[in-house]
Amino acid sequence: MPRLVDHEVRRREITSAVRRVVVGGGLESVTFQSVAAEAGISVRLVQYYFGTKREFLLATHQSVRTDAGARLMRALSLLGPEASPREVVTTFLVEMLPLDDERREEAIVLGAFHAAALTGGGIAADETLAAPRELVALIAGQLRRVTDRDAVTPPMDPDLDAELILAAAGGIAQGMLPGYGTAEQAVQLVERLLDRVLGPESPGTTA
Amino acid sequence: MPRLVDHEVRRREITSAVRRVVVGGGLESVTFQSVAAEAGISVRLVQYYFGTKREFLLATHQSVRTDAGARLMRALSLLGPEASPREVVTTFLVEMLPLDDERREEAIVLGAFHAAALTGGGIAADETLAAPRELVALIAGQLRRVTDRDAVTPPMDPDLDAELILAAAGGIAQGMLPGYGTAEQAVQLVERLLDRVLGPESPGTTA
């Protein structure tokens, strides 16, 4: 195996271990020792790949964003170019919900980073803001595709509505994590959100 | 001072200290020692009032809910009985936003409890769910006051819309904490949310 690939595989093993440690005991339980033990490698090897705890925390945060982004892109490619703005945004939002173990792990890790950034632990807030800004832009781009014919009152404001949609979806996702509501209810809330912003779905709007 | 009052004052000093410790260093920095130091009292005295860490964490969570609830009730009483459903719900939601130091502290503490509950630290999720359920019921009660004349399509579903409103407001509040958007933008998002659920505000609807 080429050295670069090996390097990436090893980094991935470590960031995956960080995620599991966070899910098991919170960000405060993350140390070189606990991550090495979880990954089944030596502390020295973790230190070789990541010189500081901050480095592997940043890499873990980045890995969650990369995974979520790749999953979004896969889901969108399955939709195809004919998908309506509503179908695209629904796909975005449902992929963000913690509906399976993988997404639940991601949501817990992101929530832990969010809480820690506010209280001086973990990584700084600046480094966690890029992803929401990209998502708002993606959603706003879809909302701009909605024609005047489809728009409900009040008139569409793509940037503001995209902010609202992302904030609401984040609230729905985080609210689901402690067991407040089922997966079905979370999906229903996402549908309701889009009913409220884009108008109720009708058979003619998806073509 | 009567003994009961003294007892409550002392407990309040301790839970206030817990909040400041959480804001300063996260839930993981909360110990009998750090709380006693922050409150300026002895560890022994903290132990006299709260036998376990779990006890003072629960009391702190309860104190945030009590404070937020009391603030909501004060704000509502200022509105008066003639307030429209939209005015009442707007008041609820704006009071939940971290627009000043007090509410920012509350939002950070609740966020820290939320994250910790998911990873086995802090208090269990069950004990943090009562407040959202009460708020959903309060909001749904207001939505039921909206007449058919006022309702926009899709038809009002007070319970589902109340869940959506609370989830969205929670997302707006937590999104504001790391500096993603200003207070003005957060209030604007709340207004937009209610435009989307209740229809755009018009001068005639508040009477």
Short mmCIF file of C-alpha atoms in Angstrom, two decimals:
data_model
loop_
_atom_site.label_atom_id
_atom_site.label_comp_id
_atom_site.label_asym_id
_atom_site.label_seq_id
_atom_site.Cartn_x
_atom_site.Cartn_y
_atom_site.Cartn_z
CA MET A 1 0.00 0.00 0.00
CA PRO A 2 1.43 3.45 -0.83
CA ARG A 3 2.61 5.37 2.12
CA LEU A 4 0.10 8.24 1.69
CA VAL A 5 -2.87 5.87 1.74
CA ASP A 6 -1.50 4.12 4.79
CA HIS A 7 -1.14 7.50 6.49
CA GLU A 8 -4.74 8.43 5.75
CA VAL A 9 -6.03 5.05 6.90
CA ARG A 10 -4.18 5.43 10.19
CA ARG A 11 -5.46 8.97 10.75
CA ARG A 12 -8.93 7.72 10.05
CA GLU A 13 -8.57 4.93 12.62
CA ILE A 14 -7.60 7.55 15.17
CA THR A 15 -10.39 10.02 14.42
CA SER A 16 -12.91 7.16 14.45
CA ALA A 17 -11.60 6.18 17.86
CA VAL A 18 -11.96 9.80 19.05
CA ARG A 19 -15.61 9.76 17.99
CA ARG A 20 -16.33 6.57 19.90
CA VAL A 21 -14.60 7.92 23.00
CA VAL A 22 -16.72 11.10 22.81
CA VAL A 23 -19.94 9.10 22.43
CA GLY A 24 -18.95 6.87 25.34
CA GLY A 25 -17.86 9.51 27.81
CA GLY A 26 -17.97 13.02 26.41
CA LEU A 27 -15.23 15.27 25.07
CA GLU A 28 -13.65 15.45 28.53
CA SER A 29 -12.80 11.74 28.38
CA VAL A 30 -10.69 12.26 25.25
CA THR A 31 -6.95 11.92 26.00
CA PHE A 32 -3.99 10.46 24.10
CA GLN A 33 -4.33 7.43 26.35
CA SER A 34 -8.07 6.83 25.89
CA VAL A 35 -7.86 7.35 22.12
CA ALA A 36 -4.88 5.03 21.76
CA ALA A 37 -6.64 2.35 23.81
CA GLU A 38 -9.85 2.70 21.77
CA ALA A 39 -7.92 2.52 18.48
CA GLY A 40 -5.86 -0.43 19.73
CA ILE A 41 -2.54 1.32 19.03
CA SER A 42 0.19 2.88 21.14
CA VAL A 43 0.06 6.40 22.58
CA ARG A 44 3.34 7.01 20.76
CA LEU A 45 1.69 6.24 17.41
CA VAL A 46 -1.20 8.64 18.10
CA GLN A 47 1.41 11.27 18.93
CA TYR A 48 3.23 10.52 15.67
CA TYR A 49 0.11 11.27 13.65
CA PHE A 50 -1.19 14.11 15.80
CA GLY A 51 1.26 16.12 17.85
CA THR A 52 -1.38 17.72 20.06
CA LYS A 53 -4.84 16.89 21.34
CA ARG A 54 -6.10 19.97 19.55
CA GLU A 55 -4.85 18.53 16.24
CA PHE A 56 -6.76 15.28 16.55
CA LEU A 57 -9.86 17.07 17.79
CA LEU A 58 -9.76 19.33 14.73
CA ALA A 59 -9.18 16.33 12.46
CA THR A 60 -12.13 14.53 14.08
CA HIS A 61 -14.39 17.52 13.60
CA GLN A 62 -13.25 17.73 9.99
CA SER A 63 -13.85 14.00 9.47
CA VAL A 64 -17.45 14.31 10.65
CA ARG A 65 -18.02 17.20 8.24
CA THR A 66 -16.38 15.26 5.39
CA ASP A 67 -18.46 12.15 6.06
CA ALA A 68 -21.69 14.11 6.31
CA GLY A 69 -20.84 16.09 3.18
CA ALA A 70 -20.05 12.93 1.21
CA ARG A 71 -23.30 11.33 2.37
CA LEU A 72 -25.24 14.42 1.27
CA MET A 73 -23.60 14.35 -2.15
CA ARG A 74 -24.34 10.61 -2.59
CA ALA A 75 -27.97 11.16 -1.64
CA LEU A 76 -28.25 14.09 -4.04
CA SER A 77 -26.71 12.15 -6.90
CA LEU A 78 -29.37 9.46 -6.38
CA LEU A 79 -32.03 12.16 -6.71
CA GLY A 80 -30.84 13.20 -10.14
CA PRO A 81 -30.86 16.58 -11.88
CA GLU A 82 -34.64 16.70 -12.21
CA ALA A 83 -35.23 16.84 -8.45
CA SER A 84 -37.34 19.73 -7.22
CA PRO A 85 -35.93 22.25 -4.74
CA ARG A 86 -38.11 20.68 -2.07
CA GLU A 87 -36.80 17.19 -2.77
CA VAL A 88 -33.21 18.44 -2.61
CA VAL A 89 -33.73 20.33 0.66
CA THR A 90 -35.65 17.42 2.19
CA THR A 91 -32.75 15.14 1.31
CA PHE A 92 -30.28 17.57 2.94
CA LEU A 93 -32.29 17.75 6.12
CA VAL A 94 -33.15 14.08 6.49
CA GLU A 95 -29.47 13.20 6.01
CA MET A 96 -28.69 15.54 8.93
CA LEU A 97 -31.10 13.73 11.27
CA PRO A 98 -29.61 11.10 13.60
CA LEU A 99 -31.69 8.30 12.07
CA ASP A 100 -29.03 5.59 12.28
CA ASP A 101 -25.97 4.82 14.42
CA GLU A 102 -23.57 6.62 12.07
CA ARG A 103 -25.54 9.86 12.01
CA ARG A 104 -26.32 9.60 15.69
CA GLU A 105 -22.60 9.37 16.44
CA GLU A 106 -21.94 12.38 14.21
CA ALA A 107 -24.67 14.44 15.86
CA ILE A 108 -23.45 13.61 19.36
CA VAL A 109 -19.86 14.47 18.44
CA LEU A 110 -20.86 17.78 16.84
CA GLY A 111 -23.06 18.60 19.84
CA ALA A 112 -20.18 17.88 22.21
CA PHE A 113 -17.84 20.12 20.19
CA HIS A 114 -20.49 22.85 20.17
CA ALA A 115 -20.92 22.73 23.95
CA ALA A 116 -17.18 22.56 24.56
CA ALA A 117 -16.41 25.47 22.24
CA LEU A 118 -18.71 27.67 24.34
CA THR A 119 -16.96 26.86 27.59
CA GLY A 120 -13.38 27.09 26.43
CA GLY A 121 -12.79 23.36 25.95
CA GLY A 122 -12.27 21.55 22.68
CA ILE A 123 -11.80 23.66 19.58
CA ALA A 124 -12.75 27.28 19.09
CA ALA A 125 -16.10 28.35 17.72
CA ASP A 126 -14.56 29.86 14.58
CA GLU A 127 -13.51 26.45 13.38
CA THR A 128 -17.00 25.01 13.74
CA LEU A 129 -18.81 27.70 11.77
CA ALA A 130 -17.67 26.91 8.21
CA ALA A 131 -20.01 23.92 7.81
CA PRO A 132 -23.27 25.71 8.74
CA ARG A 133 -22.37 28.59 6.40
CA GLU A 134 -21.86 26.17 3.51
CA LEU A 135 -25.16 24.44 4.24
CA VAL A 136 -27.06 27.74 4.41
CA ALA A 137 -25.62 28.66 1.00
CA LEU A 138 -26.60 25.26 -0.45
CA ILE A 139 -30.16 25.52 0.86
CA ALA A 140 -30.50 29.15 -0.25
CA GLY A 141 -29.38 28.08 -3.74
CA GLN A 142 -32.23 25.57 -3.85
CA LEU A 143 -34.75 28.10 -2.58
CA ARG A 144 -33.73 30.45 -5.40
CA ARG A 145 -34.88 27.75 -7.82
CA VAL A 146 -38.41 27.98 -6.43
CA THR A 147 -40.44 29.98 -8.88
CA ASP A 148 -42.78 32.79 -7.94
CA ARG A 149 -45.64 30.54 -8.97
CA ASP A 150 -44.71 28.06 -6.23
CA ALA A 151 -43.96 30.60 -3.53
CA VAL A 152 -46.33 31.02 -0.64
CA THR A 153 -46.83 34.24 1.26
CA PRO A 154 -44.83 35.77 2.84
CA PRO A 155 -42.54 36.22 -0.15
CA MET A 156 -39.49 34.01 -0.28
CA ASP A 157 -36.30 35.46 1.14
CA PRO A 158 -33.86 32.66 0.22
CA ASP A 159 -31.05 33.62 2.58
CA LEU A 160 -33.27 34.22 5.61
CA ASP A 161 -35.41 31.15 4.92
CA ALA A 162 -32.27 29.02 4.48
CA GLU A 163 -30.98 30.22 7.88
CA LEU A 164 -34.35 29.38 9.41
CA ILE A 165 -34.47 25.94 7.79
CA LEU A 166 -30.97 25.04 8.95
CA ALA A 167 -31.56 26.30 12.49
CA ALA A 168 -34.84 24.41 12.71
CA ALA A 169 -33.31 21.21 11.34
CA GLY A 170 -30.48 21.50 13.86
CA GLY A 171 -33.02 21.89 16.66
CA ILE A 172 -35.00 18.90 15.42
CA ALA A 173 -31.84 16.77 15.18
CA GLN A 174 -30.52 17.73 18.63
CA GLY A 175 -33.99 17.34 20.14
CA MET A 176 -34.22 13.82 18.79
CA LEU A 177 -30.95 12.69 20.40
CA PRO A 178 -32.11 12.31 24.01
CA GLY A 179 -35.13 10.35 22.83
CA TYR A 180 -37.50 13.29 22.65
CA GLY A 181 -39.59 11.98 19.78
CA THR A 182 -39.09 9.15 17.33
CA ALA A 183 -37.40 9.07 13.92
CA GLU A 184 -40.83 9.21 12.30
CA GLN A 185 -41.72 12.33 14.27
CA ALA A 186 -38.42 13.99 13.33
CA VAL A 187 -39.02 13.34 9.62
CA GLN A 188 -42.58 14.59 10.04
CA LEU A 189 -41.24 17.82 11.59
CA VAL A 190 -38.86 18.30 8.66
CA GLU A 191 -41.77 17.85 6.25
CA ARG A 192 -43.83 20.30 8.26
CA LEU A 193 -40.98 22.82 8.24
CA LEU A 194 -40.83 22.66 4.45
CA ASP A 195 -44.62 22.87 4.20
CA ARG A 196 -44.36 26.07 6.19
CA VAL A 197 -41.54 27.61 4.17
CA LEU A 198 -42.27 26.31 0.67
CA GLY A 199 -46.00 25.72 0.93
CA PRO A 200 -47.69 22.33 1.19
CA GLU A 201 -46.48 19.66 -1.15
CA SER A 202 -48.74 18.87 -4.08
CA PRO A 203 -48.36 16.16 -6.75
CA GLY A 204 -47.54 18.72 -9.45
CA THR A 205 -44.58 20.40 -7.76
CA THR A 206 -42.04 17.59 -7.93
CA ALA A 207 -41.84 17.35 -11.72
CA MET B 1 -33.96 35.42 58.73
CA PRO B 2 -36.06 32.27 59.01
CA ARG B 3 -34.15 29.08 58.63
CA LEU B 4 -36.02 27.93 55.48
CA VAL B 5 -35.22 31.16 53.63
CA ASP B 6 -31.59 30.90 54.67
CA HIS B 7 -31.53 27.35 53.36
CA GLU B 8 -32.91 28.43 49.99
CA VAL B 9 -30.53 31.38 49.74
CA ARG B 10 -27.60 29.08 50.38
CA ARG B 11 -28.76 26.52 47.84
CA ARG B 12 -29.17 29.32 45.35
CA GLU B 13 -25.62 30.53 45.97
CA ILE B 14 -24.39 27.04 45.24
CA THR B 15 -26.40 26.47 42.07
CA SER B 16 -25.36 29.92 40.80
CA ALA B 17 -21.76 28.94 41.41
CA VAL B 18 -22.31 25.69 39.48
CA ARG B 19 -23.59 27.69 36.51
CA ARG B 20 -20.55 29.95 36.50
CA VAL B 21 -18.21 26.97 36.73
CA VAL B 22 -19.98 25.33 33.75
CA VAL B 23 -19.75 28.52 31.68
CA GLY B 24 -16.08 28.89 32.57
CA GLY B 25 -14.92 25.35 31.93
CA GLY B 26 -17.73 23.00 30.96
CA LEU B 27 -19.64 20.45 32.98
CA GLU B 28 -16.48 18.36 33.39
CA SER B 29 -14.91 21.10 35.52
CA VAL B 30 -17.74 20.88 38.08
CA THR B 31 -16.56 19.27 41.33
CA PHE B 32 -17.34 19.85 45.01
CA GLN B 33 -14.02 21.70 45.18
CA SER B 34 -14.53 24.01 42.18
CA VAL B 35 -18.10 24.82 43.19
CA ALA B 36 -17.13 25.57 46.79
CA ALA B 37 -14.29 27.81 45.59
CA GLU B 38 -16.57 29.64 43.15
CA ALA B 39 -19.25 30.13 45.83
CA GLY B 40 -16.65 31.20 48.39
CA ILE B 41 -17.72 28.57 50.93
CA SER B 42 -16.27 25.35 52.23
CA VAL B 43 -16.54 22.00 50.50
CA ARG B 44 -18.13 20.71 53.70
CA LEU B 45 -20.94 23.27 53.40
CA VAL B 46 -21.65 22.29 49.78
CA GLN B 47 -21.82 18.70 50.96
CA TYR B 48 -24.22 19.68 53.74
CA TYR B 49 -26.65 21.15 51.21
CA PHE B 50 -26.09 18.60 48.45
CA GLY B 51 -24.91 15.14 49.40
CA THR B 52 -23.89 14.18 45.85
CA LYS B 53 -22.70 15.91 42.72
CA ARG B 54 -25.76 14.56 40.97
CA GLU B 55 -27.95 16.39 43.50
CA PHE B 56 -26.44 19.79 42.87
CA LEU B 57 -26.43 19.21 39.11
CA LEU B 58 -30.13 18.40 39.21
CA ALA B 59 -30.79 21.45 41.42
CA THR B 60 -28.84 23.63 38.99
CA HIS B 61 -30.80 22.33 36.03
CA GLN B 62 -34.00 22.94 37.96
CA SER B 63 -32.89 26.47 38.89
CA VAL B 64 -32.33 27.36 35.22
CA ARG B 65 -35.78 26.09 34.34
CA THR B 66 -37.33 27.98 37.26
CA ASP B 67 -35.58 31.23 36.33
CA ALA B 68 -36.51 30.93 32.66
CA GLY B 69 -40.09 30.04 33.57
CA ALA B 70 -40.40 33.01 35.94
CA ARG B 71 -39.00 35.34 33.29
CA LEU B 72 -41.50 34.02 30.76
CA MET B 73 -44.37 34.60 33.19
CA ARG B 74 -43.20 38.15 33.94
CA ALA B 75 -42.94 38.95 30.25
CA LEU B 76 -46.39 37.50 29.61
CA SER B 77 -47.95 39.46 32.45
CA LEU B 78 -46.57 42.64 30.89
CA LEU B 79 -48.28 41.71 27.63
CA GLY B 80 -51.68 41.53 29.27
CA PRO B 81 -54.71 39.38 28.52
CA GLU B 82 -55.43 41.04 25.18
CA ALA B 83 -52.20 39.84 23.58
CA SER B 84 -52.56 37.94 20.33
CA PRO B 85 -51.31 34.36 20.04
CA ARG B 86 -48.44 35.64 17.92
CA GLU B 87 -47.43 38.20 20.53
CA VAL B 88 -47.49 35.54 23.24
CA VAL B 89 -45.44 33.04 21.23
CA THR B 90 -42.97 35.73 20.13
CA THR B 91 -42.50 36.68 23.78
CA PHE B 92 -41.86 33.02 24.68
CA LEU B 93 -39.29 32.57 21.97
CA VAL B 94 -37.44 35.85 22.40
CA GLU B 95 -37.15 35.14 26.13
CA MET B 96 -35.49 31.84 25.21
CA LEU B 97 -32.82 33.55 23.07
CA PRO B 98 -29.45 34.25 24.71
CA LEU B 99 -29.78 38.01 24.25
CA ASP B 100 -28.14 39.03 27.53
CA ASP B 101 -25.62 37.55 29.95
CA GLU B 102 -28.26 35.88 32.11
CA ARG B 103 -29.94 34.09 29.21
CA ARG B 104 -26.60 33.32 27.61
CA GLU B 105 -25.48 31.62 30.82
CA GLU B 106 -28.73 29.64 30.94
CA ALA B 107 -28.42 28.53 27.31
CA ILE B 108 -24.80 27.43 27.76
CA VAL B 109 -25.66 25.48 30.92
CA LEU B 110 -28.65 23.77 29.27
CA GLY B 111 -26.51 22.96 26.21
CA ALA B 112 -23.82 21.47 28.41
CA PHE B 113 -26.39 19.32 30.23
CA HIS B 114 -27.84 18.23 26.90
CA ALA B 115 -24.43 17.16 25.54
CA ALA B 116 -23.47 15.44 28.79
CA ALA B 117 -26.74 13.53 29.05
CA LEU B 118 -26.03 11.98 25.64
CA THR B 119 -22.60 10.70 26.61
CA GLY B 120 -23.41 9.37 30.04
CA GLY B 121 -22.15 12.37 32.04
CA GLY B 122 -24.24 14.80 34.02
CA ILE B 123 -27.88 13.96 34.54
CA ALA B 124 -29.99 11.57 32.54
CA ALA B 125 -32.00 12.65 29.53
CA ASP B 126 -35.33 11.82 31.22
CA GLU B 127 -34.79 14.61 33.70
CA THR B 128 -34.20 17.22 31.02
CA LEU B 129 -37.30 16.48 28.96
CA ALA B 130 -40.02 17.90 31.20
CA ALA B 131 -39.31 21.53 30.27
CA PRO B 132 -39.58 21.14 26.48
CA ARG B 133 -42.83 19.21 26.88
CA GLU B 134 -44.31 22.01 28.99
CA LEU B 135 -43.23 24.62 26.45
CA VAL B 136 -44.70 22.68 23.54
CA ALA B 137 -48.00 22.51 25.42
CA LEU B 138 -47.90 26.25 26.14
CA ILE B 139 -47.18 27.13 22.51
CA ALA B 140 -49.80 24.68 21.22
CA GLY B 141 -52.33 26.32 23.54
CA GLN B 142 -51.62 29.68 21.92
CA LEU B 143 -51.84 28.24 18.42
CA ARG B 144 -55.27 26.86 19.26
CA ARG B 145 -56.37 30.46 19.85
CA VAL B 146 -55.57 31.33 16.23
CA THR B 147 -58.83 31.46 14.37
CA ASP B 148 -59.43 29.80 11.02
CA ARG B 149 -59.62 33.26 9.50
CA ASP B 150 -56.01 33.92 10.49
CA ALA B 151 -54.63 30.54 9.54
CA VAL B 152 -52.46 30.16 6.47
CA THR B 153 -52.23 27.03 4.38
CA PRO B 154 -51.30 24.34 5.21
CA PRO B 155 -53.97 24.07 7.88
CA MET B 156 -52.84 24.60 11.45
CA ASP B 157 -51.87 21.51 13.41
CA PRO B 158 -51.26 23.09 16.83
CA ASP B 159 -49.28 20.23 18.36
CA LEU B 160 -47.06 19.61 15.34
CA ASP B 161 -46.53 23.33 14.72
CA ALA B 162 -45.71 23.87 18.39
CA GLU B 163 -43.06 21.12 18.21
CA LEU B 164 -41.65 22.72 15.08
CA ILE B 165 -41.61 26.19 16.63
CA LEU B 166 -39.84 24.99 19.78
CA ALA B 167 -37.27 22.93 17.84
CA ALA B 168 -36.56 25.86 15.52
CA ALA B 169 -36.24 28.31 18.39
CA GLY B 170 -33.85 25.94 20.15
CA GLY B 171 -31.76 25.72 16.99
CA ILE B 172 -31.75 29.51 16.63
CA ALA B 173 -30.72 29.97 20.27
CA GLN B 174 -27.92 27.38 20.18
CA GLY B 175 -26.73 28.67 16.79
CA MET B 176 -26.42 32.16 18.22
CA LEU B 177 -24.17 31.10 21.09
CA PRO B 178 -20.88 30.62 19.21
CA GLY B 179 -21.35 33.98 17.53
CA TYR B 180 -23.02 32.64 14.42
CA GLY B 181 -25.25 35.64 13.82
CA THR B 182 -26.16 38.64 15.93
CA ALA B 183 -29.00 39.19 18.38
CA GLU B 184 -30.85 41.16 15.70
CA GLN B 185 -30.54 38.27 13.27
CA ALA B 186 -31.78 35.80 15.87
CA VAL B 187 -34.87 37.93 16.57
CA GLN B 188 -35.40 38.31 12.82
CA LEU B 189 -35.29 34.50 12.45
CA VAL B 190 -37.89 34.11 15.20
CA GLU B 191 -40.12 36.61 13.41
CA ARG B 192 -39.60 34.76 10.14
CA LEU B 193 -40.45 31.45 11.81
CA LEU B 194 -43.75 32.86 13.03
CA ASP B 195 -44.42 34.43 9.62
CA ARG B 196 -44.01 30.98 8.17
CA VAL B 197 -46.21 29.18 10.69
CA LEU B 198 -48.84 31.82 11.44
CA GLY B 199 -48.71 33.83 8.24
CA PRO B 200 -47.17 37.29 7.87
CA GLU B 201 -47.98 39.80 10.55
CA SER B 202 -50.49 42.47 9.61
CA PRO B 203 -51.61 45.50 11.63
CA GLY B 204 -55.07 44.01 12.19
CA THR B 205 -54.03 40.73 13.79
CA THR B 206 -52.70 41.98 17.09
CA ALA B 207 -55.93 43.52 18.39
#
